[in-house]
CSV table of N, CA and C in Angstrom, one decimal:
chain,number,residue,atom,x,y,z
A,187,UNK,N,14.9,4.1,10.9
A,187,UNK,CA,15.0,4.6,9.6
A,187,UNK,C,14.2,3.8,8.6
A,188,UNK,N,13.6,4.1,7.6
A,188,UNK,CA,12.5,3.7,6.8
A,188,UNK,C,13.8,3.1,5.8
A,189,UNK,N,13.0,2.2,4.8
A,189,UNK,CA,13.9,1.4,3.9
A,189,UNK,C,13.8,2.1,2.9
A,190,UNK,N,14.6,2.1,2.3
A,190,UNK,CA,14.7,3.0,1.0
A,190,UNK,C,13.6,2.7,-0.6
A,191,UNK,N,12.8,3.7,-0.7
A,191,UNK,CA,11.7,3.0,-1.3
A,191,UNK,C,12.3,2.6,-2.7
A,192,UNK,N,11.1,1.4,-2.9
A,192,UNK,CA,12.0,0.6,-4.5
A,192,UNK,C,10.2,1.1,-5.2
A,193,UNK,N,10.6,1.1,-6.8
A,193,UNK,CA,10.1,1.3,-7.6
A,193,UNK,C,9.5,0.0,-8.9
A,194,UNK,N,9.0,0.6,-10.3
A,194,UNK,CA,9.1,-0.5,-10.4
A,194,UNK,C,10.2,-1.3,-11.0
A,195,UNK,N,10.1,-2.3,-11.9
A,195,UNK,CA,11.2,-3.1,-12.5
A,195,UNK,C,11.8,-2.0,-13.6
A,196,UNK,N,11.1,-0.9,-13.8
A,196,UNK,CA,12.1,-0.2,-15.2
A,196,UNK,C,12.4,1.0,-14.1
A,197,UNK,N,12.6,1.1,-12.9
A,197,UNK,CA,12.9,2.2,-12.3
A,197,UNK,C,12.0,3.2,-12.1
A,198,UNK,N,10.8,3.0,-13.0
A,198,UNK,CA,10.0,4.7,-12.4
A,198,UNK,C,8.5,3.9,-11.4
A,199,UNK,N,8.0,4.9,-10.7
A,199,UNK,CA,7.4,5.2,-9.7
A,199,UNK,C,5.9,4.0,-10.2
A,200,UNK,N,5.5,3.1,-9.5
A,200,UNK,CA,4.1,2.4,-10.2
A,200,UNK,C,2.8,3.3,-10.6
A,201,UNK,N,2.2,2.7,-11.7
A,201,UNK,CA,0.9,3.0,-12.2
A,201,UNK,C,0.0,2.2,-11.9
A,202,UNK,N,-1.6,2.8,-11.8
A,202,UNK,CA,-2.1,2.7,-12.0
A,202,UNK,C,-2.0,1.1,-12.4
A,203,UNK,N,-1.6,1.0,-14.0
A,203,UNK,CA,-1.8,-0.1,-15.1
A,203,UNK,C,-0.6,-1.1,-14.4
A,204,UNK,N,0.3,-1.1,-13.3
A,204,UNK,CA,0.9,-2.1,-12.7
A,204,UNK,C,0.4,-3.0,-12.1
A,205,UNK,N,0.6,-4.4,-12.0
A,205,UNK,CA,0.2,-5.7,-11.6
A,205,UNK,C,0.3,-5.2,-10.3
A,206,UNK,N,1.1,-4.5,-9.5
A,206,UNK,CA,0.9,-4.5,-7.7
A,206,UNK,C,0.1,-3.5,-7.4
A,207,UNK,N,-0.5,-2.5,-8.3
A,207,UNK,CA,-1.7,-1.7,-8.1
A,207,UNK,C,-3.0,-2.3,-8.4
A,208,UNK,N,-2.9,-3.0,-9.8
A,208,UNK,CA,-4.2,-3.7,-9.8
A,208,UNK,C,-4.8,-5.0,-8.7
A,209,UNK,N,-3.4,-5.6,-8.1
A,209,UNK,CA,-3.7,-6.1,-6.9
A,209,UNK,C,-4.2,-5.7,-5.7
A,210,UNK,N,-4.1,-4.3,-5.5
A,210,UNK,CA,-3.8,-3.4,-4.2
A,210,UNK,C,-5.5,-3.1,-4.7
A,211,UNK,N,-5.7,-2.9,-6.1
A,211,UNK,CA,-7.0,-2.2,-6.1
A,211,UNK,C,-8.2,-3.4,-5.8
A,212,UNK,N,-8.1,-4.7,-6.5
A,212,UNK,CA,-8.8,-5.6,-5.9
A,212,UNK,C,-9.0,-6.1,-4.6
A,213,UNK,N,-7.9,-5.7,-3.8
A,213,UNK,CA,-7.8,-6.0,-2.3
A,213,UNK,C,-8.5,-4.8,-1.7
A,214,UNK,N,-8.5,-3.8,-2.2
A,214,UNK,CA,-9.3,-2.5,-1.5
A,214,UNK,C,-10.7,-2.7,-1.6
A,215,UNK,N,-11.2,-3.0,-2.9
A,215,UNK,CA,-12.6,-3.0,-3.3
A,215,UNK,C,-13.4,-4.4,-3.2
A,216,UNK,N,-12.7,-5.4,-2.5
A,216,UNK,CA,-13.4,-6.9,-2.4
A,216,UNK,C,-12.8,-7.7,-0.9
A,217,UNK,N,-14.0,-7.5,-0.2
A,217,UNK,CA,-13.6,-8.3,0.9
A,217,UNK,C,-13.3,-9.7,1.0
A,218,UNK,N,-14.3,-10.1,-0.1
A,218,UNK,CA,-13.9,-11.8,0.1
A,218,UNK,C,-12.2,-12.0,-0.3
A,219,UNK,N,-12.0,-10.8,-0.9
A,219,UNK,CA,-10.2,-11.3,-1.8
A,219,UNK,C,-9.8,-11.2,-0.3
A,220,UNK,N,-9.6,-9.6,0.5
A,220,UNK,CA,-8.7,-9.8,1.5
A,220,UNK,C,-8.9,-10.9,2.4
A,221,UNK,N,-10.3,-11.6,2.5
A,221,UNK,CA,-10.6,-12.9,3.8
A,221,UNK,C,-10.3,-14.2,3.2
A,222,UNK,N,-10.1,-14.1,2.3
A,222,UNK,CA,-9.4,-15.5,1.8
A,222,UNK,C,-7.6,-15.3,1.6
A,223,UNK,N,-6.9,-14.1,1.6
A,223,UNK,CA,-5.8,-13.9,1.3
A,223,UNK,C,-5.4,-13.4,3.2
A,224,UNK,N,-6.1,-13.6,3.9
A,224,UNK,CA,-5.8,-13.2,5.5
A,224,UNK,C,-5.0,-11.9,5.3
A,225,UNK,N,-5.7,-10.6,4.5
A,225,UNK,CA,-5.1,-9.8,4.4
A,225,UNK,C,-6.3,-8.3,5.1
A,226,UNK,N,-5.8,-6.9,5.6
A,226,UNK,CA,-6.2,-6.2,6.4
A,226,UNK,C,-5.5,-4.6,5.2
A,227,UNK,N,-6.1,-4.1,5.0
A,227,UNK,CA,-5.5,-2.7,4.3
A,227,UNK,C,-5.4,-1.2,5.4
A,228,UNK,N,-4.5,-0.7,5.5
A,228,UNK,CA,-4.2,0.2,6.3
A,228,UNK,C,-3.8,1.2,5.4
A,229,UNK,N,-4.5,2.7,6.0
A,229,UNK,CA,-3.9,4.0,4.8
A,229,UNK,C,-3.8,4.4,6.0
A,230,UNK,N,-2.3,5.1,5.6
A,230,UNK,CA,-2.0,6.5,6.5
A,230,UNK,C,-1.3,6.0,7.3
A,231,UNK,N,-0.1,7.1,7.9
A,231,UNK,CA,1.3,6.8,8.7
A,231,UNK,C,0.3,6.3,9.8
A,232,UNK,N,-0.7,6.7,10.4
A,232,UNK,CA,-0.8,6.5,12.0
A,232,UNK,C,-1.4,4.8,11.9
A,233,UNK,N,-2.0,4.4,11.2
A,233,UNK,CA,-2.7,3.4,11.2
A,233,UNK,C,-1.3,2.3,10.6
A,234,UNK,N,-0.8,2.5,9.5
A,234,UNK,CA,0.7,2.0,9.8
A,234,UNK,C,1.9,1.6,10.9
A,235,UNK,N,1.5,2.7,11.6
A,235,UNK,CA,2.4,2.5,12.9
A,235,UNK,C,1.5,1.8,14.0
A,236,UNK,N,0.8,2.0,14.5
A,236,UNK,CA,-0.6,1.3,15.2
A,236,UNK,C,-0.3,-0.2,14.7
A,237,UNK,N,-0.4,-0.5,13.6
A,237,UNK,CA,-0.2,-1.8,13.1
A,237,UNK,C,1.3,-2.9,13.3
A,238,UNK,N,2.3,-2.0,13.4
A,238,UNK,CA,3.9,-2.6,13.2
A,238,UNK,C,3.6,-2.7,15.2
A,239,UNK,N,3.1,-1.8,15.9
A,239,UNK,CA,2.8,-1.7,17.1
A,239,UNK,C,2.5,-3.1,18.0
A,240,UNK,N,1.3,-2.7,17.3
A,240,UNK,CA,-0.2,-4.2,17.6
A,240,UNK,C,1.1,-5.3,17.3
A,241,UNK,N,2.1,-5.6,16.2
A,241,UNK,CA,2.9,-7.0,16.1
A,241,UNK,C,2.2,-7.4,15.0
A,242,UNK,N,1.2,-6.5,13.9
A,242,UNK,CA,0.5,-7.2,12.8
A,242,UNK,C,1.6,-7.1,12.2
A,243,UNK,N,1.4,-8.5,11.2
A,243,UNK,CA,2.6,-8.9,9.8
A,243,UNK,C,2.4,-8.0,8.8
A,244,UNK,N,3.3,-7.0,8.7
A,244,UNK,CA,3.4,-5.8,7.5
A,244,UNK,C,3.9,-6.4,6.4
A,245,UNK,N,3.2,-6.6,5.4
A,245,UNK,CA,3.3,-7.7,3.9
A,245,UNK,C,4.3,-6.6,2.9
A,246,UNK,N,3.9,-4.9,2.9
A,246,UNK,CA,3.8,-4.4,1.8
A,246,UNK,C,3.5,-2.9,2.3
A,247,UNK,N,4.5,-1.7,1.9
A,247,UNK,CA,4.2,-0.7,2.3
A,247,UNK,C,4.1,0.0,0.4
A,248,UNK,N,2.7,0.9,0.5
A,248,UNK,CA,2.7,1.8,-0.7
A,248,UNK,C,3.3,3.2,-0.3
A,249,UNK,N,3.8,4.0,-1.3
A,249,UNK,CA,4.1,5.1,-0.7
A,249,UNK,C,4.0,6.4,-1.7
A,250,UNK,N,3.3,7.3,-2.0
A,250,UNK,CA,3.1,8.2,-3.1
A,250,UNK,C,4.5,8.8,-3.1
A,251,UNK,N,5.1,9.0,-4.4
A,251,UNK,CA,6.6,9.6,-4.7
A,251,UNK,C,6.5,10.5,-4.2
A,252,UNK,N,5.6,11.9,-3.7
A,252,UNK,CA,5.8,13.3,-3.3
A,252,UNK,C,5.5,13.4,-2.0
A,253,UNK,N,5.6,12.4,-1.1
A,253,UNK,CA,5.2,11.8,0.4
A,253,UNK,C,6.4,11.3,0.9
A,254,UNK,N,6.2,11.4,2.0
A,254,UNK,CA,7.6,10.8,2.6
A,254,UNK,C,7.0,10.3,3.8
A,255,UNK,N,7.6,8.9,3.8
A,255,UNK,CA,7.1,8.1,4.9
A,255,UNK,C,7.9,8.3,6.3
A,256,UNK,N,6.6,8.4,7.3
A,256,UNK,CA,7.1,9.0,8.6
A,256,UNK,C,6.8,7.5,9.6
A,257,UNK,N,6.3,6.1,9.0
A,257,UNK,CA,6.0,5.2,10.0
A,257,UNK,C,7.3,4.7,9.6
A,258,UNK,N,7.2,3.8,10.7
A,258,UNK,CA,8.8,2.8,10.7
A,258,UNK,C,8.2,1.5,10.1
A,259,UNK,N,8.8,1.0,9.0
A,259,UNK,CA,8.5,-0.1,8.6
A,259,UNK,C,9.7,-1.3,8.9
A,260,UNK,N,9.1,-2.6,9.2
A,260,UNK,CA,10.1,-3.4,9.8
A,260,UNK,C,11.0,-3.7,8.5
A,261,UNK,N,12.1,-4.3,9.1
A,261,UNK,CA,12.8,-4.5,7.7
A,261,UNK,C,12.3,-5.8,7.2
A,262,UNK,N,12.7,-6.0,5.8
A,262,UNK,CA,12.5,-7.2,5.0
A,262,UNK,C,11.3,-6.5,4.5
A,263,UNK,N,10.2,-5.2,4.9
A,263,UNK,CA,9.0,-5.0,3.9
A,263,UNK,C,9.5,-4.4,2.9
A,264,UNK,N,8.6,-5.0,1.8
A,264,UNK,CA,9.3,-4.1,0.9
A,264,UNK,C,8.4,-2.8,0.6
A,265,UNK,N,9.0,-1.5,0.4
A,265,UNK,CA,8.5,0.2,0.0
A,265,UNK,C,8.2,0.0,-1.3
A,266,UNK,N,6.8,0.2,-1.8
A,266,UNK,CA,6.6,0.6,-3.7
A,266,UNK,C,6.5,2.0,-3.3
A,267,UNK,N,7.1,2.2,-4.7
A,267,UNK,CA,6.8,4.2,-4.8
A,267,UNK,C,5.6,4.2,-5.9
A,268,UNK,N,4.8,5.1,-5.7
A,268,UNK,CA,3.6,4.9,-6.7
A,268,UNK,C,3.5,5.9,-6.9
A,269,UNK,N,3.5,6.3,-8.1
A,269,UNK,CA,3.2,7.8,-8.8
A,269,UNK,C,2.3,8.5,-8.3
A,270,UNK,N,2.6,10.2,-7.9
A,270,UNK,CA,1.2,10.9,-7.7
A,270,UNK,C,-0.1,10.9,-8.1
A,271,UNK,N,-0.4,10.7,-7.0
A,271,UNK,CA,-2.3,10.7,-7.6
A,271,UNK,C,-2.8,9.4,-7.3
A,272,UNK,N,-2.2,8.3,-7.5
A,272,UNK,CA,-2.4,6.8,-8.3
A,272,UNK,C,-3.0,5.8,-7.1
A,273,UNK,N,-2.5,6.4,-5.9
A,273,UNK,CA,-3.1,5.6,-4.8
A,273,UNK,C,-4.8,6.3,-4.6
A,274,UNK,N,-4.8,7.2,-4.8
A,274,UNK,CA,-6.3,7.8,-4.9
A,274,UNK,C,-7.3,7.2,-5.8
A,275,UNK,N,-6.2,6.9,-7.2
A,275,UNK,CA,-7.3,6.3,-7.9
A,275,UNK,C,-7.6,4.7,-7.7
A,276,UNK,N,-7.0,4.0,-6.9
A,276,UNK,CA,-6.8,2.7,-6.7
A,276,UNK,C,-7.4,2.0,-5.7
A,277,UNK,N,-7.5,3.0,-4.3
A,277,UNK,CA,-7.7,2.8,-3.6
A,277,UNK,C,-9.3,3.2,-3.0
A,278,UNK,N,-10.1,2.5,-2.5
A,278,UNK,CA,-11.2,2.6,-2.3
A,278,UNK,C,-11.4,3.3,-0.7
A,279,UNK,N,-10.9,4.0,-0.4
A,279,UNK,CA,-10.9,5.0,1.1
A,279,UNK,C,-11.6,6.4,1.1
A,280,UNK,N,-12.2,6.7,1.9
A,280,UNK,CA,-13.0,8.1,1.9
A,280,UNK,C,-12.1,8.6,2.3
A,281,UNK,N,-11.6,8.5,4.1
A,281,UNK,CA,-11.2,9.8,4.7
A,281,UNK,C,-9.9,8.9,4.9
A,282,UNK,N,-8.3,9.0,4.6
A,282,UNK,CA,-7.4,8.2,5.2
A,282,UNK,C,-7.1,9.2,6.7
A,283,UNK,N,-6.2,8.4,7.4
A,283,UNK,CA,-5.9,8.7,8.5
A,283,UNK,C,-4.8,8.7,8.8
């Protein structure tokens, strides 16, 4: 059973203009951030689950509010809900998977 997704600190779904999206977006668009931070970005349930699989350390699951997460995330990760649309604009991916 998936954790129950948390939002942000005033309750509604993250922006864009949020500190853990402008993170998410530097980490998308700059490799030296992820290789100095030993961090790996994964989109999409199959590559999510592929990953909890493999035994890679799940730091952080995003999750668009009108999506419903079908990978199993280990417990203790924490779920952000992010507003429709917002991971598209944030995220530097052509085709997700």
């Amino acid at each position: 059973m998936a954790p129950e997704p948390r939002v942000s600190d005033d309750g509604a779904p993250l922006r864009r203009s949020s500190a853990a999206l402008a993170r998410l977006r530097r980490l998308s668009r700059r490799r030296d951030v992820r290789r100095e931070e030993s961090l790996l970005l994964v989109d999409g349930p199959v590559l999510l689950a592929d990953a909890v699989e493999t035994g890679a350390a799940v730091v952080e699951v995003f999750v668009e509010e009108d999506s419903v997460l079908t990978a199993e995330v280990p417990a203790g990760v924490p779920v952000r809900t992010v507003a429709s649309g917002e991971l598209a604009k944030v995220l530097d991916v052509v085709t997700p998977r």
